[in-house]
Short mmCIF file of C-alpha atoms in Angstrom, two decimals:
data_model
loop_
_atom_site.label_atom_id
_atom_site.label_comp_id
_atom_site.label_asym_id
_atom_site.label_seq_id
_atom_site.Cartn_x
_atom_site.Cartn_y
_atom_site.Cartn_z
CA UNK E 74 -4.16 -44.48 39.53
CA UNK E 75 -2.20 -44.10 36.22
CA UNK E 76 -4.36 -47.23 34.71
CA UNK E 77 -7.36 -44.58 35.46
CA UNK E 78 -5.01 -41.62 34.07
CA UNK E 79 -4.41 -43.15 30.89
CA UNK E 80 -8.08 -44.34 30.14
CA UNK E 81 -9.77 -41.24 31.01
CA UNK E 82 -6.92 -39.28 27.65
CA UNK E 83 -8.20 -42.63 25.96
CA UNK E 84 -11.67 -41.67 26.29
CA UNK E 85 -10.93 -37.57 25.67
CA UNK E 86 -9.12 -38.12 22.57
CA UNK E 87 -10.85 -41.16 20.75
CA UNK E 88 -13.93 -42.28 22.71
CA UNK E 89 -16.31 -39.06 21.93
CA UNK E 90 -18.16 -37.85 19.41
CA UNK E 91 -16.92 -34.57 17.78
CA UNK E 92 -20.50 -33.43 17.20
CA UNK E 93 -22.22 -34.14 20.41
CA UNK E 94 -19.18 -34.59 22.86
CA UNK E 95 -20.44 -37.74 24.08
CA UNK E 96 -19.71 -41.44 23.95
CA UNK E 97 -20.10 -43.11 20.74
CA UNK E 98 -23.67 -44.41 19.95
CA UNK E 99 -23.63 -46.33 16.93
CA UNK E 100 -20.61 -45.08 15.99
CA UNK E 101 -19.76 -44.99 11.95
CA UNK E 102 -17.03 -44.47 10.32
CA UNK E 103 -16.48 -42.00 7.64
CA UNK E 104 -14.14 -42.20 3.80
CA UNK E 105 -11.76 -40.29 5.50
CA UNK E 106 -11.65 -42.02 8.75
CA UNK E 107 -13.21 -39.87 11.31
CA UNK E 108 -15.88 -41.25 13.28
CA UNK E 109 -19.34 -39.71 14.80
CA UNK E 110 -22.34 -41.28 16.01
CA UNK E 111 -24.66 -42.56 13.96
CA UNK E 112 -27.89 -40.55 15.10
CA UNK E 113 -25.43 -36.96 14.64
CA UNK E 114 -24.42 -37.81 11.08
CA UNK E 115 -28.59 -38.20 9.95
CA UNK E 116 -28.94 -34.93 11.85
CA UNK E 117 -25.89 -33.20 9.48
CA UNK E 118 -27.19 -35.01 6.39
CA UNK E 119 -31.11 -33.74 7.29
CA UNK E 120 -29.95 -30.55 7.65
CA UNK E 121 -27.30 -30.56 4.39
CA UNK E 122 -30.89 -31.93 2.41
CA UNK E 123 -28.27 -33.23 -0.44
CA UNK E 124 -26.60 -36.24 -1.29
CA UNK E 125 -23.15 -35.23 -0.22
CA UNK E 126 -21.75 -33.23 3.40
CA UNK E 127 -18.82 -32.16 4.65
CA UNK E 128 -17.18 -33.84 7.02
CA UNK E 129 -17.75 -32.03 10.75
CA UNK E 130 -13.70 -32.76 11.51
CA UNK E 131 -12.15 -32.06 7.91
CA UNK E 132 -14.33 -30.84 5.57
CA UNK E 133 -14.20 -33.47 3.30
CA UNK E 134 -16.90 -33.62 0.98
CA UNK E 135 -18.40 -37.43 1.32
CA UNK E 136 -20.77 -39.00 -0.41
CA UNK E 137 -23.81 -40.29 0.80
CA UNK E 138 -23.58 -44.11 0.14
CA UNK E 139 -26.94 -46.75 -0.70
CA UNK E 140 -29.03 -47.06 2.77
CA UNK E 141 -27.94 -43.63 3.77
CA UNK E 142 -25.90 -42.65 6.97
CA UNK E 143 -26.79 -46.95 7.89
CA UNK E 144 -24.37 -47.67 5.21
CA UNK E 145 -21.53 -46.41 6.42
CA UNK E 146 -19.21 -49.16 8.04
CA UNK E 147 -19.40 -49.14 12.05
CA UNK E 148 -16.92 -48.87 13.83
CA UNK E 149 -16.57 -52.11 15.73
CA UNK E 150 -12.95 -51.04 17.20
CA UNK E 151 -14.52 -48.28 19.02
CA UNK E 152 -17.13 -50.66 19.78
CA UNK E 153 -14.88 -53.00 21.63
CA UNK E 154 -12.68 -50.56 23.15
CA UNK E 155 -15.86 -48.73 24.69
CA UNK E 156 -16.59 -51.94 26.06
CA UNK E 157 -13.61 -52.65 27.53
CA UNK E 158 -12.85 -49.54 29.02
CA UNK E 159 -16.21 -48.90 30.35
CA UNK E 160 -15.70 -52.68 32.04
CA UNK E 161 -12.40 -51.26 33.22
CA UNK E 162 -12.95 -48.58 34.95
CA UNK E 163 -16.12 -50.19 36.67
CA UNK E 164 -13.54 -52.91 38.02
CA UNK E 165 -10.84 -49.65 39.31
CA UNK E 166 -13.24 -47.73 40.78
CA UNK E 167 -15.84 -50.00 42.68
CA UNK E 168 -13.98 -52.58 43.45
CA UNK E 169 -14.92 -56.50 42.84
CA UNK E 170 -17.50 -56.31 45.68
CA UNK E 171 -19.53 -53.82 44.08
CA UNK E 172 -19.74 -54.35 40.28
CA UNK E 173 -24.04 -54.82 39.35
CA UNK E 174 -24.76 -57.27 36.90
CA UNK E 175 -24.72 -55.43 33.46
CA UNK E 176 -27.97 -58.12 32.95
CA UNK E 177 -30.44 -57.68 35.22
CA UNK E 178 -28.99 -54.76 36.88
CA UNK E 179 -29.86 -55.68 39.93
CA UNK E 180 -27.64 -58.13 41.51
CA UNK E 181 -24.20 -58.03 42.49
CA UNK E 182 -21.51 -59.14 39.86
CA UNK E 183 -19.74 -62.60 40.66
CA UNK E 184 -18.55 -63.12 37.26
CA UNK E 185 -18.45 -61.93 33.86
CA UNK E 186 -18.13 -63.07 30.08
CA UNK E 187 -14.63 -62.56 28.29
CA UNK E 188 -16.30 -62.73 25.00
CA UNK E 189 -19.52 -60.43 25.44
CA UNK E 190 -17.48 -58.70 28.19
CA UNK E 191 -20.28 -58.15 30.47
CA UNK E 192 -20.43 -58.60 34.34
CA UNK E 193 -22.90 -60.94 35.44
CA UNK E 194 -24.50 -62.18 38.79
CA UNK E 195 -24.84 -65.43 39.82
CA UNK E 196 -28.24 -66.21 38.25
CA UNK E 197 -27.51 -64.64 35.03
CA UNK E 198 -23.94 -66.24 34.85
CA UNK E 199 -26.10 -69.48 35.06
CA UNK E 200 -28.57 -68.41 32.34
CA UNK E 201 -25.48 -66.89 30.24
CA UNK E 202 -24.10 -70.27 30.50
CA UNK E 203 -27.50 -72.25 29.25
CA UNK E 204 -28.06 -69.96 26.79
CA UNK E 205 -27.21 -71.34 22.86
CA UNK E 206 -25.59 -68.33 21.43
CA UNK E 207 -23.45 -67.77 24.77
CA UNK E 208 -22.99 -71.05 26.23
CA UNK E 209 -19.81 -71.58 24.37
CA UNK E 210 -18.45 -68.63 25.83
CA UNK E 211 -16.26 -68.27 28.92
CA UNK E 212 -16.94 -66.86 31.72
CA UNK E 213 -14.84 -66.63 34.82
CA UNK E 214 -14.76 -64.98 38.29
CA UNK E 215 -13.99 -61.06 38.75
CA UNK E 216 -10.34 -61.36 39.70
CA UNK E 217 -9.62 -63.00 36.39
CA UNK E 218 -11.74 -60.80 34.02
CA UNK E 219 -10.08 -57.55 35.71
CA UNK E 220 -6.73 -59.60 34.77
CA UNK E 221 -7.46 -60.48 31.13
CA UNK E 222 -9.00 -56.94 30.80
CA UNK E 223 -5.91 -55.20 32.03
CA UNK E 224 -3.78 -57.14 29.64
CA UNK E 225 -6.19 -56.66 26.75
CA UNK E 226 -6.17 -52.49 27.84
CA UNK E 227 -2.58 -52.74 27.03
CA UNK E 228 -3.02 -54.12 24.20
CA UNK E 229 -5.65 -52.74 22.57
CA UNK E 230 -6.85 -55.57 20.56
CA UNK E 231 -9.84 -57.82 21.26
CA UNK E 232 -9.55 -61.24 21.40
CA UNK E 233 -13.52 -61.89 19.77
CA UNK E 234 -14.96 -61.09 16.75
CA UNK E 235 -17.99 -58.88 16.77
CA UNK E 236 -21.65 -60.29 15.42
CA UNK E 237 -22.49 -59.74 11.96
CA UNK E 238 -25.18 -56.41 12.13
CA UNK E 239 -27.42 -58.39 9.41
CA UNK E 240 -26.88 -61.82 10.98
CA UNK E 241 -26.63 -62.00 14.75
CA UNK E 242 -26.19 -65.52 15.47
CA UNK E 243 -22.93 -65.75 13.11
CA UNK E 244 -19.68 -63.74 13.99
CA UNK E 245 -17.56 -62.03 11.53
CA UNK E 246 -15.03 -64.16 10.78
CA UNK E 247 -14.47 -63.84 7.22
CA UNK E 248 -13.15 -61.00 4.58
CA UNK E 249 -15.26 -60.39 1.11
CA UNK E 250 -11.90 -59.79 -0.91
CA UNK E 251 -13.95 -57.84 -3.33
CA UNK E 252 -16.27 -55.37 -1.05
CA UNK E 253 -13.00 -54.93 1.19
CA UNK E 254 -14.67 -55.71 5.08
CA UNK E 255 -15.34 -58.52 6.96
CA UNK E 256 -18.61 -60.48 6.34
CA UNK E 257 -19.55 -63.86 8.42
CA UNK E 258 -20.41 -67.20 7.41
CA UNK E 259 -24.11 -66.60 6.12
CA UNK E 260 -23.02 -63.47 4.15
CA UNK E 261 -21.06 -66.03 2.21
CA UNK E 262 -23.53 -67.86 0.70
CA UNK E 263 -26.08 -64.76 0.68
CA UNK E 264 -24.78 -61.36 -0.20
CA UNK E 265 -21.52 -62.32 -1.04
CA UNK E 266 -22.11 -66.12 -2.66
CA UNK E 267 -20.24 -64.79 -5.86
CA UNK E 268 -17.64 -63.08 -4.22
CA UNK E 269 -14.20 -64.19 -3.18
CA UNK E 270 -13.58 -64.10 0.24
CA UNK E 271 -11.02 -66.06 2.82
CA UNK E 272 -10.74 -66.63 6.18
CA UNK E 273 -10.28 -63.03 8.23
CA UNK E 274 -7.34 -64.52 10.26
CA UNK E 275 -5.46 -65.75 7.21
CA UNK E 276 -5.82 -62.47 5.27
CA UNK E 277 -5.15 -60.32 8.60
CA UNK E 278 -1.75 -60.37 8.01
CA UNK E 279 -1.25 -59.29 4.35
CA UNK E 280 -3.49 -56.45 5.35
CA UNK E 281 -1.54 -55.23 8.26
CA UNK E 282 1.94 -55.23 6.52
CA UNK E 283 -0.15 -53.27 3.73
CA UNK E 284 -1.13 -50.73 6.46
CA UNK E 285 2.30 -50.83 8.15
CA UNK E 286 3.58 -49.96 4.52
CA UNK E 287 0.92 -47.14 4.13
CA UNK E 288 1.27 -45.68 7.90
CA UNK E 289 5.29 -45.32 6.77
CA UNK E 290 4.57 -43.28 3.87
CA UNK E 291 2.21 -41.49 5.78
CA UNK E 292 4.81 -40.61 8.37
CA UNK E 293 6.80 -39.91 5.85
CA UNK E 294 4.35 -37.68 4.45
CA UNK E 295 3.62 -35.64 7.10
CA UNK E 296 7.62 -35.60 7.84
CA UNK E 297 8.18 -33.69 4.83
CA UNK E 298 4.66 -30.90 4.89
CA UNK E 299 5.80 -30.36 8.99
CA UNK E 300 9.18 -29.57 7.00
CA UNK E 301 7.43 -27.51 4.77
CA UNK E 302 5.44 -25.28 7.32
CA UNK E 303 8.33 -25.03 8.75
CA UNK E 304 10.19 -23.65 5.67
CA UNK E 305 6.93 -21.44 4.88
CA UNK E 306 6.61 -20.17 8.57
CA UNK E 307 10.69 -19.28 8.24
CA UNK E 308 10.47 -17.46 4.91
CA UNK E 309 7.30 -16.17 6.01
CA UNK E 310 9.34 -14.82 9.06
CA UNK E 311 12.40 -13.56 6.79
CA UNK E 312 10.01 -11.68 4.29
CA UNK E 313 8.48 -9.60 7.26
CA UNK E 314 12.22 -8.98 8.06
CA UNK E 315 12.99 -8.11 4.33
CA UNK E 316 10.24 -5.98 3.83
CA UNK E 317 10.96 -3.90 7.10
CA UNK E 318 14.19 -3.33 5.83
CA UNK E 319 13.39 -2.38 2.37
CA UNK E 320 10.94 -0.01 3.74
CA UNK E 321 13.86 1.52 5.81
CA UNK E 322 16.07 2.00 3.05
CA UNK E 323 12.95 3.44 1.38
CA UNK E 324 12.65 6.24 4.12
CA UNK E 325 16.51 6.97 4.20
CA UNK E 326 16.97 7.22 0.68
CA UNK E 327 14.04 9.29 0.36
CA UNK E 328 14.98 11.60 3.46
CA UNK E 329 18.54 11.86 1.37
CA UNK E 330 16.64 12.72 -2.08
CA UNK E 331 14.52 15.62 -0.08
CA UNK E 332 17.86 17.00 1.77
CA UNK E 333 19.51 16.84 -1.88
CA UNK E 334 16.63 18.22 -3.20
CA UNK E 335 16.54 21.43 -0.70
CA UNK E 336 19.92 21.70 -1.36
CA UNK E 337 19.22 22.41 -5.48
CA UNK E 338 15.96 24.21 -4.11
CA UNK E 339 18.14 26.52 -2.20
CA UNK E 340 21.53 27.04 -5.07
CA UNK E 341 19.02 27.91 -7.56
CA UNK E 342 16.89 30.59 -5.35
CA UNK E 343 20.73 31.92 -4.88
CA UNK E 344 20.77 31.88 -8.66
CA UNK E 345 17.49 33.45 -9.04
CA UNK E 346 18.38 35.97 -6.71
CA UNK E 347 21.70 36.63 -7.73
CA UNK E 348 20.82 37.68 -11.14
CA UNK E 349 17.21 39.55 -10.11
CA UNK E 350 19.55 41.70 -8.25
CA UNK E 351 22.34 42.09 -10.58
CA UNK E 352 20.00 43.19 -13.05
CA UNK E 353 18.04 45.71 -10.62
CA UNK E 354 21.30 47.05 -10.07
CA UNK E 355 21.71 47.92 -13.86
CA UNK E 356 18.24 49.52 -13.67
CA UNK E 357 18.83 51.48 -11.00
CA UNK E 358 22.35 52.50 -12.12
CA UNK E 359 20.71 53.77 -15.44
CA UNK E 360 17.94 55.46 -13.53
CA UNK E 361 20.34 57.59 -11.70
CA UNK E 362 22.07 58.22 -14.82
CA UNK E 363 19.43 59.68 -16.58
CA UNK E 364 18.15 61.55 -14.04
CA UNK E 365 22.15 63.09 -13.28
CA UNK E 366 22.45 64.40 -17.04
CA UNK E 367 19.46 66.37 -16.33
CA UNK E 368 18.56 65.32 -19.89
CA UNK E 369 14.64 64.90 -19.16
CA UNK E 370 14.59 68.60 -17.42
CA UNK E 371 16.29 70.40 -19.98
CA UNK E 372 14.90 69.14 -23.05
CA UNK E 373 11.41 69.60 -21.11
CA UNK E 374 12.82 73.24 -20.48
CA UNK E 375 13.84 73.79 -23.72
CA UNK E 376 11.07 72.23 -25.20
CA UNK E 377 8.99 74.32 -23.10
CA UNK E 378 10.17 77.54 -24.00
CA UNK E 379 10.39 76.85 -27.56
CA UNK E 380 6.74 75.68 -28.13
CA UNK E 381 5.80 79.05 -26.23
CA UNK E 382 7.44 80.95 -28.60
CA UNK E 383 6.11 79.47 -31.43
CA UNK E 384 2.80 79.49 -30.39
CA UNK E 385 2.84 83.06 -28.70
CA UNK E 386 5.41 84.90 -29.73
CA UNK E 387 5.09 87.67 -32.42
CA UNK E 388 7.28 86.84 -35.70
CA UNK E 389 10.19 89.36 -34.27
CA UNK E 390 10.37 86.93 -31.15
CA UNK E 391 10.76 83.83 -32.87
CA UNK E 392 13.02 85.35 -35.38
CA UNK E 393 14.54 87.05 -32.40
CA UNK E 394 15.64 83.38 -30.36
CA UNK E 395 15.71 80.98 -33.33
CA UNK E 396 19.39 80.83 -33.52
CA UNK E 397 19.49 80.11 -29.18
CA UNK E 398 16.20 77.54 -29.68
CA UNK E 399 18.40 75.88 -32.35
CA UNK E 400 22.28 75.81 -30.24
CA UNK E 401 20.28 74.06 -27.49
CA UNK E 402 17.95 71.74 -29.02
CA UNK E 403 20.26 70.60 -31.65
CA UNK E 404 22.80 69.06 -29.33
CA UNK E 405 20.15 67.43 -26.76
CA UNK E 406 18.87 65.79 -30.16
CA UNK E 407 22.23 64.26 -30.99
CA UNK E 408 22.40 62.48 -27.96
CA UNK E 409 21.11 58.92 -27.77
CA UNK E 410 18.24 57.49 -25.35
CA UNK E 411 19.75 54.85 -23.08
CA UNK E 412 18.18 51.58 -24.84
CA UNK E 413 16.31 49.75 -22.25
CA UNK E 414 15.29 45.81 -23.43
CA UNK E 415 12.49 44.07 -22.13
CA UNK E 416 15.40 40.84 -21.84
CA UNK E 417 16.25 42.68 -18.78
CA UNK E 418 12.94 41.89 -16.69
CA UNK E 419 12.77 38.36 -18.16
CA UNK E 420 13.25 35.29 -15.83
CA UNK E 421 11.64 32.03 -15.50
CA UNK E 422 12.05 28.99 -13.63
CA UNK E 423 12.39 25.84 -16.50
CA UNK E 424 11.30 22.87 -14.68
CA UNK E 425 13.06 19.68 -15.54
CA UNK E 426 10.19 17.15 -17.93
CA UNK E 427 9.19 14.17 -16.76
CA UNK E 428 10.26 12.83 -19.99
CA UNK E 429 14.36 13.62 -19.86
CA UNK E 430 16.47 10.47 -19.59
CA UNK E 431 18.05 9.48 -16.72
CA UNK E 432 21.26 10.67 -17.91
CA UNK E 433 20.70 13.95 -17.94
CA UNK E 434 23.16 15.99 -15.52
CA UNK E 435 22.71 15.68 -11.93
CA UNK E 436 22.73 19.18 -11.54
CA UNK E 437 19.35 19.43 -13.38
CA UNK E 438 17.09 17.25 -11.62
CA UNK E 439 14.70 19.79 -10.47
CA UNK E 440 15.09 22.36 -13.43
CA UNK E 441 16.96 25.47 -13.96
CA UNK E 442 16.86 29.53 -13.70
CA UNK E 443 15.91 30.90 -17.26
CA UNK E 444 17.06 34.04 -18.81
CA UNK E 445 18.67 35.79 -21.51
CA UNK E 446 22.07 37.05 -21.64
CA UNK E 447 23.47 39.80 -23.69
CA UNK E 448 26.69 41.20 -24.55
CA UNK E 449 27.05 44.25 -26.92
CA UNK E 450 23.50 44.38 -27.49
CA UNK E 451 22.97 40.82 -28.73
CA UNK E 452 21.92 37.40 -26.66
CA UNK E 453 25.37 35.77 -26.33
CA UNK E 454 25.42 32.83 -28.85
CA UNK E 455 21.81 33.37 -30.35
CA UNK E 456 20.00 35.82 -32.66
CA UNK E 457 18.59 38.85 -31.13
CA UNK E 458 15.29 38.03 -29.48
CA UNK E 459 16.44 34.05 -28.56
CA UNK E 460 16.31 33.14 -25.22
CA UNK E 461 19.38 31.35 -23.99
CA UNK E 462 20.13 29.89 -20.18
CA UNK E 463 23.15 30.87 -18.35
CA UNK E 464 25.07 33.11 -16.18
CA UNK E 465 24.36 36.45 -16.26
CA UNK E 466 26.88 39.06 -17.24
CA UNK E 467 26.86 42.61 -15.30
CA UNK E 468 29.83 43.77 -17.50
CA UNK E 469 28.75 43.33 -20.74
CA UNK E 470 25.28 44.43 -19.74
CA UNK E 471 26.44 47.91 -18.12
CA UNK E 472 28.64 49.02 -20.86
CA UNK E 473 25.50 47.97 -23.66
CA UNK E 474 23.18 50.15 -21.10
CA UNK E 475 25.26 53.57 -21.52
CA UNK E 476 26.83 52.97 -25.33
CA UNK E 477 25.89 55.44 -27.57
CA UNK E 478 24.61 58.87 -25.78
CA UNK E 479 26.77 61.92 -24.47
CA UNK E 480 25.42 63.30 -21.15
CA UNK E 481 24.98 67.31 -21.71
CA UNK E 482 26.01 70.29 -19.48
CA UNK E 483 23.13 72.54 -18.71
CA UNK E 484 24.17 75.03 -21.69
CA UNK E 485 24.10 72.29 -24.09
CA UNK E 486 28.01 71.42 -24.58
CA UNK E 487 29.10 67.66 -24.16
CA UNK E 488 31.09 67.33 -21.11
#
């Protein structure tokens, strides 16, 4: 049962044509070593229409060579090996008793051929036996051929050489040093009469150490790419880690610049409030005292009066309250008019440029409140008219609001 085991992953895995999924039917072999029947590969190249195709397994562009798809080299390993298989699992299933004769088909097999590795029944093991190409070959009961076929399973190596496709009486038994595959004796002295060639057995040897040395470096080979996808699979693996970090330092710095940012967002609406109610303040305070000196009603009074006079009165009445129109006016004149500047009502937001250095203070990485500031009439540190940022001063500001005019009783004398 695990003979049967191990042929059937056998034929899975090496006995079956990639393009058709079914045993090998002239199998060829391709440049880079993958085989396919030989009816599927004139179906790929009919269909390609060029002189070159990929390769259905790898991809690998391959020429077409002289002869076509009948030019490439067959396969004879998977020949043999189809062979012996096939034979072999005939003999583990049926039984000896119930082989046919792979001949005739019709009678039960008795015997069979080592070299063609063929069952045969009586009357064809006699013919097999009279016949000239064949009769050299040996042929011996069931019992024995399921023996030598078990041991050659384990193997994996036939013991005969396969016929020569061109010539089929002559085996291939000698290797054309200079085409590189075997050839048999009438290729010598045809196709090959100029060529160097040797006995295949003698060269066999040489040529295996050379694969032996090639399937090391190979294995060597794929050692060090496995080591490599392994290395490109673990960075791959450590970048995605990276990358999700970096993009969580991202979010927490940024989450720290916004809260930093509201922060300055929020001390400089203080400031901007702070100093648009300072300076209301100052307005208002000079509104009520303008309005408390009475200094708008009784020069409107007096101004009143007097123009009624003038314009009205006969000469004796203007002559009559000059002197009073003249100790009431005269005094309200004197008096200065509280000095209102537009600097008062000016604020601005000065947003920082995109074009500042990075040094600039920390404090001004959003921008800054924008106003002037005054102090005995003039902008602190600048010429009248400049506009300077800082702190506001109420101090200053009040006493420049009220210097310079005398509030007024209502008869006209200074308090």
């Amino acid at each position: 049962m695990a003979e049967i085991n191990i042929l059937s992953k056998i034929s899975d895995d090496f006995l079956e044509c990639a393009i058709c999924l079914e045993p090998f039917k002239g199998p060829k072999i391709l440049p880079c070593l993958h085989t396919f029947c030989k009816g599927c590969l004139e179906k790929c190249v009919t269909q390609q229409g060029k002189e070159q195709f990929p390769c259905p397994t790898c991809r690998s562009e391959t020429m077409l060579p002289e002869g076509g798809v009948a030019g490439f080299k067959d396969n004879f390993f998977i020949v043999s090996l189809s062979d012996t298989i096939r034979s072999h699992k005939s003999l583990l299933s049926k039984g000896n008793d119930k082989v046919s004769c792979d001949l005739c088909d019709e009678g039960l097999a008795v015997q069979g051929c080592v070299v063609c590795e063929e069952f045969l029944c009586e009357e064809c093991s006699r013919a097999h036996r009279r016949y000239k190409h064949t009769r050299d070959h040996e042929v011996v009961n069931m019992a024995k051929l399921k023996e030598q076929l078990i041991t050659k399973m384990r193997s994996f190596k036939s013991s005969s050489l396969p016929v020569c496709p061109k010539h089929r009486d002559e085996k291939l038994k000698f290797y054309c040093e200079q085409c590189k595959h075997p050839i048999c004796r009438d290729c010598t002295v045809l196709q090959h009469k100029d060529h160097k060639y040797g006995c295949l057995a003698d060269a066999v040897g040489d040529v295996r150490a050379d694969i032996e040395d090639r399937l090391e470096a190979a294995m060597q080979k794929i050692i060090e790419n496995q080591d490599v996808e392994s290395m490109i699979t673990w960075k791959q693996l450590e970048l995605e880690d990276n990358s999700k970090k970096a993009a969580e330092d991202i979010d927490t710095a940024t989450e720290e610049a916004i809260k930093y940012l509201r922060r300055k967002q929020v001390e400089l609406k203080d400031k901007l409030a702070t100093v648009t109610t300072d300076r209301s303040k100052l307005l208002s305070a000079a509104a009520d005292s303008v309005e408390s000196t009475l200094l708008v009603g009784c020069l409107s009074s007096a101004v009143d009066f007097s123009r009624k006079i003038v314009e009205h009165g006969s000469d004796f009445d203007v002559m009559n309250v000059h002197s009073d129109i003249t100790v009431r006016l005269d005094p309200l004149l004197k008096g200065l008019t509280p000095n209102i500047p537009n600097c008062i009502s000016n604020v601005a937001f000065n947003p920082r440029s995109k074009d500042k250095e990075s040094k600039e203070k920390e404090e001004d990485i959003i921008g800054d409140i924008v106003f002037e500031e005054m102090h005995d009439g003039k902008l602190e540190g600048e010429e009248k008219g400049a506009q300077a940022v800082g702190t506001y001063r109420v101090t200053s500001f009040a006493g420049w609001l009220t210097r310079g005019w005398v509030p007024m009783n209502w008869r006209g004398s200074t308090k």
